[in-house]
Amino acid sequence: KLGRGEMKEMSIVTIFGYPLSIFFIVVNEFCERFSYYGMRAVLVLYFKYFLKWDDDFSTTIYHTFVALCYLSPILGAIIADSWLGKFKTIVYLSIVYTAGQVIMAVGAINDITDGNKDGTPDNMTFHIALSMVGLLLIALGTGGIKPCVAAFGGDQFNEDQEKQRSTFFSIFYLSINAGSLLSTIITPILRAQKCGIHTQQQCYPLAFGVPAALMVVSLIVFIVGSGMYNKTAPSGNIMVKVCKCIFFAIMNRFHNRSSQIPKREHWLDWAEEKYDKLLIAQVKMVLKVLFLYIPLPMFWALFDQQRSFSLQQGLMVIQPDQMQTVNPILILIMVPVMDFIIYPLISKCKLNFTPLRKITVGMFLAGLAFVAAALVQLQIDATLPDFPSSTEQQAKFINMVNRSIDITAGKYAFQLQTLQGNEEYYTYNLPFDLTIDSGPTETIRLPGGTRNTIVIVEEAGRMTNIKFGDVVAKPEEGANAIRFFNGFGMTLNITVGEEGFGNIVSKNMSTYVDVPQGTAEFVIKNAAGSTCAFKREFGFGSSYTFIIPPTFILEENCEEHIKEVEDIKANSIHMAWQIPQYFLMTSGEVVFSVTGLEFSYSQAPSNMKAVLQAGWLLTVAVGNIIVLIVAEAATLPDQWAEYVLFAALLVLVCIIFAIMAYFYTYIDPVQIEADFANLEPEDEKKKNLEMTKKDMVENHDEKKRRSSNEGKIVQTNF
């Protein structure tokens, strides 16, 4: 008869030395990660622009969702290892996952509650409820299957395929980032499309619907490979056994704390009175690794902070949308480079680059990434406008008088030519006095924390001023905030593309309109229908006030008549400056994360593979919780200083982990379990012999007691 291991080897179909079943698992993971990262790529924008939440609340809900996605693996691991097994757990939770994606797509359909067809949902509570239910199901689904898929892939290999299993985890991580890369590129494009029944809106239903479709494909692909999988049966309620074993060991040690009682080699050995040595050994393996994971959440805190901070920096540099693709692109490059170039070179140098040393290096590289981010932030800070604090007011002036004028505004004195504005804003802490051409002095009072443009005009030979509030932040998503001042003697209507500034009456300012980067064409029309057009090239994140002079002529080419005043400069720091921090962080991620997946599998007992994978993923959840705490507690005034603080914290944690790793002894769970399995019969014999001896003693004592009692009874009767 064939042994169990031999039967397993004969049943596996291989291609190039790898089980065919892992290709279904890799494709499944690619589709599932496309679904997850595709949905997540537009999630914050969905919160802000569809559900109308503010930035802080959107960020809080986002990180709470991500944390839940990495907390739920514990539940999935318990279900897989204790009840359903990995295969059924993946299938059932994938169905929950798919339902969540579909509900998210339905909740994003604007027309469901838009009864008056004005483009705004009439019942936002309905959309919020569907979105929250969808996100909850997604978090349960993606988190529940996460530890099972990686461990299930590792189960497909024989014990003599250690090298192939190690390569599998690299391929597995590549599939994750391939899905992430494509979804990060495609989903924002889908969101930018216009769709809707009654009104055309940004197409969130499509942006969520395509990930939902990919999740359906993921589920189908996984089920198709069912007949080829090696499916390890669950070993009962293992988590309950583990918890009871730990609790019994603690309580038994507490009850036997006398100094006269001999000490035991390990505190878990106090559970030997009730639990077999194999289970105790397996619990020791798991706790030993989980203890080692305690410092690791700090890496994920920086990793997720780096993503959000890079987005914040991206709002200040050219092309931030494109930067989101850099991380997965670099991962697709770095994983094979590490596996086939860097690691072999290190091995040839006779250096023992153990998994825990790799994890340590990954943490150190992440710290360097934040140092690079701080250097970029210093450059960005040097180019940013000096926006006012809540107790300050800022003002600049535009001269619409047909001659130069002398202005004294508080402590500032200057001259403005006609149709000219100040290049910089003046900052005031208190109301200031304004004098024009030695005329009467006027006290100007402006709201705190505002920027203002004061337009000087002449009416009936008398100087006067008109105040307008300006933007006090960089335009979002790299747009350019544009407005017009109509100095012409009649009402004008101005449009740019599909957007309009409306009718602007004489001597008045239009509202701001966000104009995208690139060439924009403005069309100016009067009440009689006469038009003119002019083009302007815009950069990234600027703000301009365009002045239409009193001498304006509506002719075919009116560009030379339009004057402009720059309120906020376009961004001058190129996105390429962010590449070093992405490269360092991605290198750290590849060394850290791929190694962590493999290490978690290799050091886990056979009946707790998914549990230890969940423990690894739990470090990600704790990292996101740290992000939430830091976001609330952060008090550093400068962003670059916060980057340096995080880098220093990670380096400190890295040193602590390196010390812990130095004292860690690598184990072979298969060999340990085999050793205990061989010893088990002898232990059972000893236990049976002890029980037999105990029973014999008890029976002997019972006979003596009965004999004594009978004697007493006889004596009494006499």
mmCIF file of N, CA and C in Angstrom, residues 98 426 547 679:
data_model
loop_
_atom_site.group_PDB
_atom_site.id
_atom_site.type_symbol
_atom_site.label_atom_id
_atom_site.label_comp_id
_atom_site.label_asym_id
_atom_site.label_seq_id
_atom_site.Cartn_x
_atom_site.Cartn_y
_atom_site.Cartn_z
ATOM 1 N N THR A 98 -18.129 38.998 -3.338
ATOM 2 C CA THR A 98 -18.754 39.401 -4.601
ATOM 3 C C THR A 98 -20.046 40.172 -4.354
ATOM 4 N N TYR A 426 -0.096 90.704 0.769
ATOM 5 C CA TYR A 426 0.393 91.334 1.986
ATOM 6 C C TYR A 426 -0.383 90.765 3.172
ATOM 7 N N ILE A 547 -8.447 89.773 -16.179
ATOM 8 C CA ILE A 547 -9.063 91.101 -16.170
ATOM 9 C C ILE A 547 -9.522 91.469 -17.579
ATOM 10 N N LEU A 679 6.840 9.398 18.938
ATOM 11 C CA LEU A 679 6.903 9.215 20.389
ATOM 12 C C LEU A 679 5.541 8.966 21.004
#
